[in-house]
mmCIF file of C-alpha atoms in Angstrom:
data_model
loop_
_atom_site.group_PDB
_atom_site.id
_atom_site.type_symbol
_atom_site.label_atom_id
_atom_site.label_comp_id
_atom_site.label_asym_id
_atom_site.label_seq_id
_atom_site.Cartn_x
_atom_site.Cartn_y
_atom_site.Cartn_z
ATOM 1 C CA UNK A 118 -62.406 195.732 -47.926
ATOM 2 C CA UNK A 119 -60.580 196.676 -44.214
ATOM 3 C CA UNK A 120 -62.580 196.392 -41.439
ATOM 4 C CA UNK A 121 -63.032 198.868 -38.320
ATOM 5 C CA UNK A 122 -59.298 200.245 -37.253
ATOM 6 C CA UNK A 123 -58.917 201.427 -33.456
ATOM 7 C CA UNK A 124 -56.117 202.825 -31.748
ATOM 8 C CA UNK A 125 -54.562 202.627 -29.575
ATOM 9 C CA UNK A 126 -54.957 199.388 -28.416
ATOM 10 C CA UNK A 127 -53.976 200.289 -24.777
ATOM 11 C CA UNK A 128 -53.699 203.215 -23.135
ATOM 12 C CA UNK A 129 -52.816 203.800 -19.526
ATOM 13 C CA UNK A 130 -53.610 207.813 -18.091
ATOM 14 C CA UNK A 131 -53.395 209.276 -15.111
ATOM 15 C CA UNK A 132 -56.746 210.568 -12.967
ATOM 16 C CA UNK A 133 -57.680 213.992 -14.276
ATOM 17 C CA UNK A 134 -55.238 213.994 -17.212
ATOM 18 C CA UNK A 135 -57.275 214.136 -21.207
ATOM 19 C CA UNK A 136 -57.230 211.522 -23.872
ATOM 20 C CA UNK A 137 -58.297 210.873 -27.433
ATOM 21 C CA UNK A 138 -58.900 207.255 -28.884
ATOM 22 C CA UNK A 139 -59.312 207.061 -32.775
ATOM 23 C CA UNK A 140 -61.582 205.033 -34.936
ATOM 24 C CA UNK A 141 -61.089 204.396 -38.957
ATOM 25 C CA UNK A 142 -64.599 203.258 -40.283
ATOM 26 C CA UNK A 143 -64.955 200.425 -43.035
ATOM 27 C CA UNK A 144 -64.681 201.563 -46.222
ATOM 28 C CA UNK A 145 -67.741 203.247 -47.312
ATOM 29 C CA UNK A 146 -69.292 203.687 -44.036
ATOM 30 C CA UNK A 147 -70.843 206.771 -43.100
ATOM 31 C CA UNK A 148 -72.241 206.515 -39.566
ATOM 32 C CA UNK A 149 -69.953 205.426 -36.620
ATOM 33 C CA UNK A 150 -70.996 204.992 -33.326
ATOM 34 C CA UNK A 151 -68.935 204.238 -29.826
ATOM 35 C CA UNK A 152 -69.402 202.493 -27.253
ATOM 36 C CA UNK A 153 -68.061 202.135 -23.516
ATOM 37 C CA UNK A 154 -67.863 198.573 -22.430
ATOM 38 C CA UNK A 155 -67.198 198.416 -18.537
ATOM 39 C CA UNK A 156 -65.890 195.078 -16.793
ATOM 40 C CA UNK A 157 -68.342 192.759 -17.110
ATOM 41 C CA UNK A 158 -71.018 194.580 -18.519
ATOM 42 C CA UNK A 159 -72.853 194.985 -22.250
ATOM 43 C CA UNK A 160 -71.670 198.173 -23.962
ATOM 44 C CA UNK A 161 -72.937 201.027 -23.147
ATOM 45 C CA UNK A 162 -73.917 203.996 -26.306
ATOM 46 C CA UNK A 163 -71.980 206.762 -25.800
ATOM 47 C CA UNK A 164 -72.901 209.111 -29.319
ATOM 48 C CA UNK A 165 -72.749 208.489 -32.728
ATOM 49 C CA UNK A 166 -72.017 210.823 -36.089
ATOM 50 C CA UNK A 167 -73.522 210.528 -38.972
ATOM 51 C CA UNK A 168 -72.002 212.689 -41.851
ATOM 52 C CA UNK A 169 -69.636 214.468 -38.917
ATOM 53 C CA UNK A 170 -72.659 215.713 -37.265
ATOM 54 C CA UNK A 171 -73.720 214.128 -33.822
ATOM 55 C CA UNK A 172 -76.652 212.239 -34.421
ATOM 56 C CA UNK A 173 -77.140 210.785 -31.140
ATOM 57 C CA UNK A 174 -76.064 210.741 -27.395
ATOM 58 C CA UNK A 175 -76.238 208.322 -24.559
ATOM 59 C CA UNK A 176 -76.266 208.581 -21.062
ATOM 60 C CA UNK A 177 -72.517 210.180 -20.383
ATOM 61 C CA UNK A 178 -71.516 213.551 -19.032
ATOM 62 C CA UNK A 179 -70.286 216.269 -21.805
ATOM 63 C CA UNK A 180 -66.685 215.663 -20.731
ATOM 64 C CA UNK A 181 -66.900 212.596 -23.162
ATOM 65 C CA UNK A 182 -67.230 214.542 -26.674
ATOM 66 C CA UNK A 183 -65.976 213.294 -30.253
ATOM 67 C CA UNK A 184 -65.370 214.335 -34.166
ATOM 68 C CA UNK A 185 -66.022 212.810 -37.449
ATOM 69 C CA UNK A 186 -63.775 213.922 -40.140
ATOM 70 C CA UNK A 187 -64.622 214.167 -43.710
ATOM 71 C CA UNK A 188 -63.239 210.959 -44.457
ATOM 72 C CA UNK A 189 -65.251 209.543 -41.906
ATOM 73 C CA UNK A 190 -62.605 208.797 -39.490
ATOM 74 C CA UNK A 191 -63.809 209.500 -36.035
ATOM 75 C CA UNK A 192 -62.326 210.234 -32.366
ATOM 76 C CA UNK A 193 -63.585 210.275 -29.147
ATOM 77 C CA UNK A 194 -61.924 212.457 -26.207
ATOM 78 C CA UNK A 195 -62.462 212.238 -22.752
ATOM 79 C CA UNK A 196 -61.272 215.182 -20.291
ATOM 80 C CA UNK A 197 -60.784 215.353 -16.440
ATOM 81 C CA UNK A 198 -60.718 211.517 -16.930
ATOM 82 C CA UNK A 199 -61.941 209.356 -13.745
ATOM 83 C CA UNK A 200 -61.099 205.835 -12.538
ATOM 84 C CA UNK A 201 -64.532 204.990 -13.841
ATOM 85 C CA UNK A 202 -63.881 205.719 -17.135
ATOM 86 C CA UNK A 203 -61.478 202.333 -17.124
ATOM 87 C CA UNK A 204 -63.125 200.488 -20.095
ATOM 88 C CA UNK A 205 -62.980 198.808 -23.355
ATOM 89 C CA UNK A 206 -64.005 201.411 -25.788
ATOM 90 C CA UNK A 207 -65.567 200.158 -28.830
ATOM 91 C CA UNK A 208 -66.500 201.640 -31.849
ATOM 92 C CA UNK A 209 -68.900 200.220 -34.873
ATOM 93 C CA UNK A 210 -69.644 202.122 -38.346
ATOM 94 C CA UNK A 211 -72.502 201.523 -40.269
ATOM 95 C CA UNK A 212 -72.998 201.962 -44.380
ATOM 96 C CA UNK A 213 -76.238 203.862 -42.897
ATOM 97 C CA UNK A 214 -78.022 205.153 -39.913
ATOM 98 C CA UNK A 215 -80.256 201.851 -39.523
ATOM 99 C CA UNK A 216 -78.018 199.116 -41.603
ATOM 100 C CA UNK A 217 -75.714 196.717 -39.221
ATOM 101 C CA UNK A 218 -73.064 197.749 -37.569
ATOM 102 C CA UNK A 219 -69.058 196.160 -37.677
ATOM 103 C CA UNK A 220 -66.923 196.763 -34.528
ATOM 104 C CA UNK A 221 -63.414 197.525 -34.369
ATOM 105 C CA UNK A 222 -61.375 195.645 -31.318
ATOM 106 C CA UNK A 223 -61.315 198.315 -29.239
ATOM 107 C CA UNK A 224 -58.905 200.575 -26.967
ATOM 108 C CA UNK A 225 -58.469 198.926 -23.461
ATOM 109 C CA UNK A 226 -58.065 202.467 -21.078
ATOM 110 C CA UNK A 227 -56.970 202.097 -17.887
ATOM 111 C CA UNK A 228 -57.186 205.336 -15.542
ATOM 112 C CA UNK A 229 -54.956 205.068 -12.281
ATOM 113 C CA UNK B 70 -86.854 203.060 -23.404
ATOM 114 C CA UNK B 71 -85.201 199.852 -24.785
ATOM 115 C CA UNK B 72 -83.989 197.211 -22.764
ATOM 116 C CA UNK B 73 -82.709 193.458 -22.738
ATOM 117 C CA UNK B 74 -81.963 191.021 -20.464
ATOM 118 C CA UNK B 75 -80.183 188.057 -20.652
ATOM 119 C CA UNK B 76 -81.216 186.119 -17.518
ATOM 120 C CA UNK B 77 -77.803 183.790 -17.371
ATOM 121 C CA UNK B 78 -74.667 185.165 -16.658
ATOM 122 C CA UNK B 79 -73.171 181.074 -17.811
ATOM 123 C CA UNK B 80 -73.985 178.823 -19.810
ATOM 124 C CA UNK B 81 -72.562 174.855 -19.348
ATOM 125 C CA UNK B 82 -72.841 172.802 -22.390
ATOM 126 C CA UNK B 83 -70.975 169.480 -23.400
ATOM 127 C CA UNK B 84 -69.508 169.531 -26.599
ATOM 128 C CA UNK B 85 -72.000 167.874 -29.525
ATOM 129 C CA UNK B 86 -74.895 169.122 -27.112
ATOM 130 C CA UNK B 87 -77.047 171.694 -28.162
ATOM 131 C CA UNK B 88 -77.073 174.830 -27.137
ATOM 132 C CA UNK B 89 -79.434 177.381 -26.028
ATOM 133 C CA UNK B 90 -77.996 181.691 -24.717
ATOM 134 C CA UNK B 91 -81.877 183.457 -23.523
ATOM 135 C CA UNK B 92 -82.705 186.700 -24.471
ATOM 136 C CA UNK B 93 -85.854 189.018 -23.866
ATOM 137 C CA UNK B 94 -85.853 192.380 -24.877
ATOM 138 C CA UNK B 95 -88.486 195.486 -23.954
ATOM 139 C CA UNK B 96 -89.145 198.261 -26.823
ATOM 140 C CA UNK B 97 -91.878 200.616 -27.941
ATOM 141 C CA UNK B 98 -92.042 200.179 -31.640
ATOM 142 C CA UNK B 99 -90.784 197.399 -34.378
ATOM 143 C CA UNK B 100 -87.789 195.572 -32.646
ATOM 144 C CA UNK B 101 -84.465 194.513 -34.951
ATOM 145 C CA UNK B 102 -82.538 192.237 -33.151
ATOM 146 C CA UNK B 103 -78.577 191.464 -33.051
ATOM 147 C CA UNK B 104 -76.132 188.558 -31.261
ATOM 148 C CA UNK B 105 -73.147 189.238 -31.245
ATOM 149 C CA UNK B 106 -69.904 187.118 -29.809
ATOM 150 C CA UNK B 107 -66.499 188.565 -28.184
ATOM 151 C CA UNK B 108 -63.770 186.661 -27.817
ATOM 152 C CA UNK B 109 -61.424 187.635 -24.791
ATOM 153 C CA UNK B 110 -59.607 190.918 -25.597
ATOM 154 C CA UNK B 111 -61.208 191.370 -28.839
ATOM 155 C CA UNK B 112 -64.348 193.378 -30.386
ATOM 156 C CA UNK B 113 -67.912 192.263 -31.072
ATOM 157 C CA UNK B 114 -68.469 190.072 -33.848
ATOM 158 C CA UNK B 115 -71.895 189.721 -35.831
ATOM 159 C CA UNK B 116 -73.533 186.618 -35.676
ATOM 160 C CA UNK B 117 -77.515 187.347 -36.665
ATOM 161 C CA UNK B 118 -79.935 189.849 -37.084
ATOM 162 C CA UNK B 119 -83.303 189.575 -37.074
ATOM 163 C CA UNK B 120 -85.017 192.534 -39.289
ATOM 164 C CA UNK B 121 -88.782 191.207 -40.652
ATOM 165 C CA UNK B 122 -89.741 187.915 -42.285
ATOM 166 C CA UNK B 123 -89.124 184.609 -41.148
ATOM 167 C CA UNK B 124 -89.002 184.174 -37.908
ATOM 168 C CA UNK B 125 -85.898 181.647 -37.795
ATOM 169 C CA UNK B 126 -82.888 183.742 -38.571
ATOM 170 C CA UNK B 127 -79.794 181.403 -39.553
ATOM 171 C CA UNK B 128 -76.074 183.340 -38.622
ATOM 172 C CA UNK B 129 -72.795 182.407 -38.648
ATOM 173 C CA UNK B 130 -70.966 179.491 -37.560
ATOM 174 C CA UNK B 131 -74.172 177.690 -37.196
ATOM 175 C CA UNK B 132 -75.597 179.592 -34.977
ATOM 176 C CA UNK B 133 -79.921 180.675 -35.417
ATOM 177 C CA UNK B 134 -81.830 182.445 -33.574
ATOM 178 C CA UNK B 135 -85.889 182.247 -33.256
ATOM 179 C CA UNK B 136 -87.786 185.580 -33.311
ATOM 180 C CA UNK B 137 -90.557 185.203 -30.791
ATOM 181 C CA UNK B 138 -93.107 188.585 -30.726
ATOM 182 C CA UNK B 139 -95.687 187.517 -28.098
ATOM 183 C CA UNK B 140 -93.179 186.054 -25.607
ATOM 184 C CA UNK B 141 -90.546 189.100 -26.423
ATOM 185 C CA UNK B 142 -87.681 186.789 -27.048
ATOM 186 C CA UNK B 143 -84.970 186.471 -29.191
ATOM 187 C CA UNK B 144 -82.967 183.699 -28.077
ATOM 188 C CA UNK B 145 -79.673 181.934 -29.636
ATOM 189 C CA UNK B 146 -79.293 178.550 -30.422
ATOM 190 C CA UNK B 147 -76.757 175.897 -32.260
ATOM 191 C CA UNK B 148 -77.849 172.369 -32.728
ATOM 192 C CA UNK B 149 -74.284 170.765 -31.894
ATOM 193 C CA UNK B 150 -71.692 173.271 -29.395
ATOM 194 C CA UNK B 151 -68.252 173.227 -30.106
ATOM 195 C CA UNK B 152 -65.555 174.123 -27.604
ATOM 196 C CA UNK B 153 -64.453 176.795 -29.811
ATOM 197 C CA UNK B 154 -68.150 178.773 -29.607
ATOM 198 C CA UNK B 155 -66.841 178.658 -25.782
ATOM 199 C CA UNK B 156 -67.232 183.282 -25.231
ATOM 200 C CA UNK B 157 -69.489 185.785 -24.258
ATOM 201 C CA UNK B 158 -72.263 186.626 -26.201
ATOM 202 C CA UNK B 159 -74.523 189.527 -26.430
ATOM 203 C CA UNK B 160 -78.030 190.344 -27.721
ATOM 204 C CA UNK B 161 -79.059 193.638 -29.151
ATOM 205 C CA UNK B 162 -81.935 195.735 -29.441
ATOM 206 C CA UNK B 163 -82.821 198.467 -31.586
ATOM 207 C CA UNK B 164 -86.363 200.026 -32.753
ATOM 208 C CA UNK B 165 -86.763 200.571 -36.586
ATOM 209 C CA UNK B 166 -85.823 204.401 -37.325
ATOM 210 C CA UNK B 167 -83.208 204.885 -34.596
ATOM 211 C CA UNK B 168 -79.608 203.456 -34.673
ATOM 212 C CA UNK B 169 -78.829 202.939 -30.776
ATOM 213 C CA UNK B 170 -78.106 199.731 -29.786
ATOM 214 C CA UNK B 171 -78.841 198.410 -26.799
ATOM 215 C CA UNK B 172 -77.131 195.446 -25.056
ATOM 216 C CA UNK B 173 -77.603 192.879 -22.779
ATOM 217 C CA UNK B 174 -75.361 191.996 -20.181
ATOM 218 C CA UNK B 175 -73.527 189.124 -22.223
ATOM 219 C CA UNK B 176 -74.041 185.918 -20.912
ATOM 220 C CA UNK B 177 -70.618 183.483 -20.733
ATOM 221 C CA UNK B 178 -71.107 179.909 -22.753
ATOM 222 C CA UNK B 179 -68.586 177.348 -21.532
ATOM 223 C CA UNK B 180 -68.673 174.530 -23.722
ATOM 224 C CA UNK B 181 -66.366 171.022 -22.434
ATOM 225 C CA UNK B 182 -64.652 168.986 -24.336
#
């Protein structure tokens, strides 16, 4: 069975400009989630889909919005991008809403 | 709201030693508790969970972890470190019936040859 599939692996974007990082769930899995990892911090929970419906939302502004697609691939975009936003995103699927969770690698974004 | 802490941002172990990361976590409702390890430039990988049942929860690579309910703790142990286990690790809360996880900080284990 393949794991959690992100890409790109690194991105580098200018200050204002729009970007979209994509996520292919384990086989199976239903439910992904992402996550924004800052330097030297936990992750942080950004949203998660369950079924391509959001099914949850952290703490981030509505610039940071995403898609499931049928086959339960997933993306996340982030507009008017800040040098904040610099960060390892992460995302996880899940078979279901409360089983465990598998991680991809990640997409390193740098914003300059 | 959930929370954890992990009260050490390093750990120092000698190889063969045993090894103990700390973790407390805060939640209204039945806890399930994660670890998880990163290696540099890489994703989370699973190492426990602890659901119900027996409070000793055996993982990965040797690694256990101890359920504790009245002291709030979840902390991760290994009876004999290895350099390799030298990353960051992270512990994980979430409440039964909701699917957010919530992380600690990570704390770094160095372990010396």
């Amino acid at each position: 069975e393949t794991g959690v599939t992100q890409s790109p692996t690194h991105l580098i974007k200018t200050r204002g400009q729009q970007v979209t990082l994509r996520c292919s769930s384990q086989s199976g899995h239903n439910t992904v989630s992402w996550y924004q990892q800052a330097l030297g911090q936990g992750p942080q929970f950004i949203f998660q889909y369950y079924r391509e419906e959001e099914n949850g939302r952290g703490n981030f502004p509505p610039r940071f919005s995403g898609l499931q697609f049928p086959n339960y691939s997933s993306e996340l975009n982030v507009n008017a991008l800040e040098l904040d936003d610099s960060a390892l995103y992460l995302c996880a699927s899940s078979l279901r809403v409360n089983y465990g969770y598998t991680f991809g690698s990640g997409t390193r974004l740098t914003v300059v | 709201a959930q929370s954890v802490a992990q009260p050490e941002d390093q750990v120092n172990v000698a190889e063969g030693n045993p090894l103990t990361v700390k973790c407390t976590y805060s939640v209204s409702g039945n806890p399930y508790l994660f670890w998880y390890v990163q290696y540099p430039n890489r994703g989370l990988q699973f190492l426990l969970k602890y659901i119900t049942g027996d409070n000793l929860v055996k993982g990965s690579y040797g690694f256990e972890a101890e359920f504790n309910k009245s002291q709030t703790s979840f902390h991760l142990k290994k009876p004999s470190a290895l350099v390799s286990d030298s990353a960051l690790y992270f512990c994980a809360v979430r409440v039964s019936g909701y699917s957010t996880l919530t992380f600690g900080k990570g704390t770094m284990l160095l372990v010396s040859p």
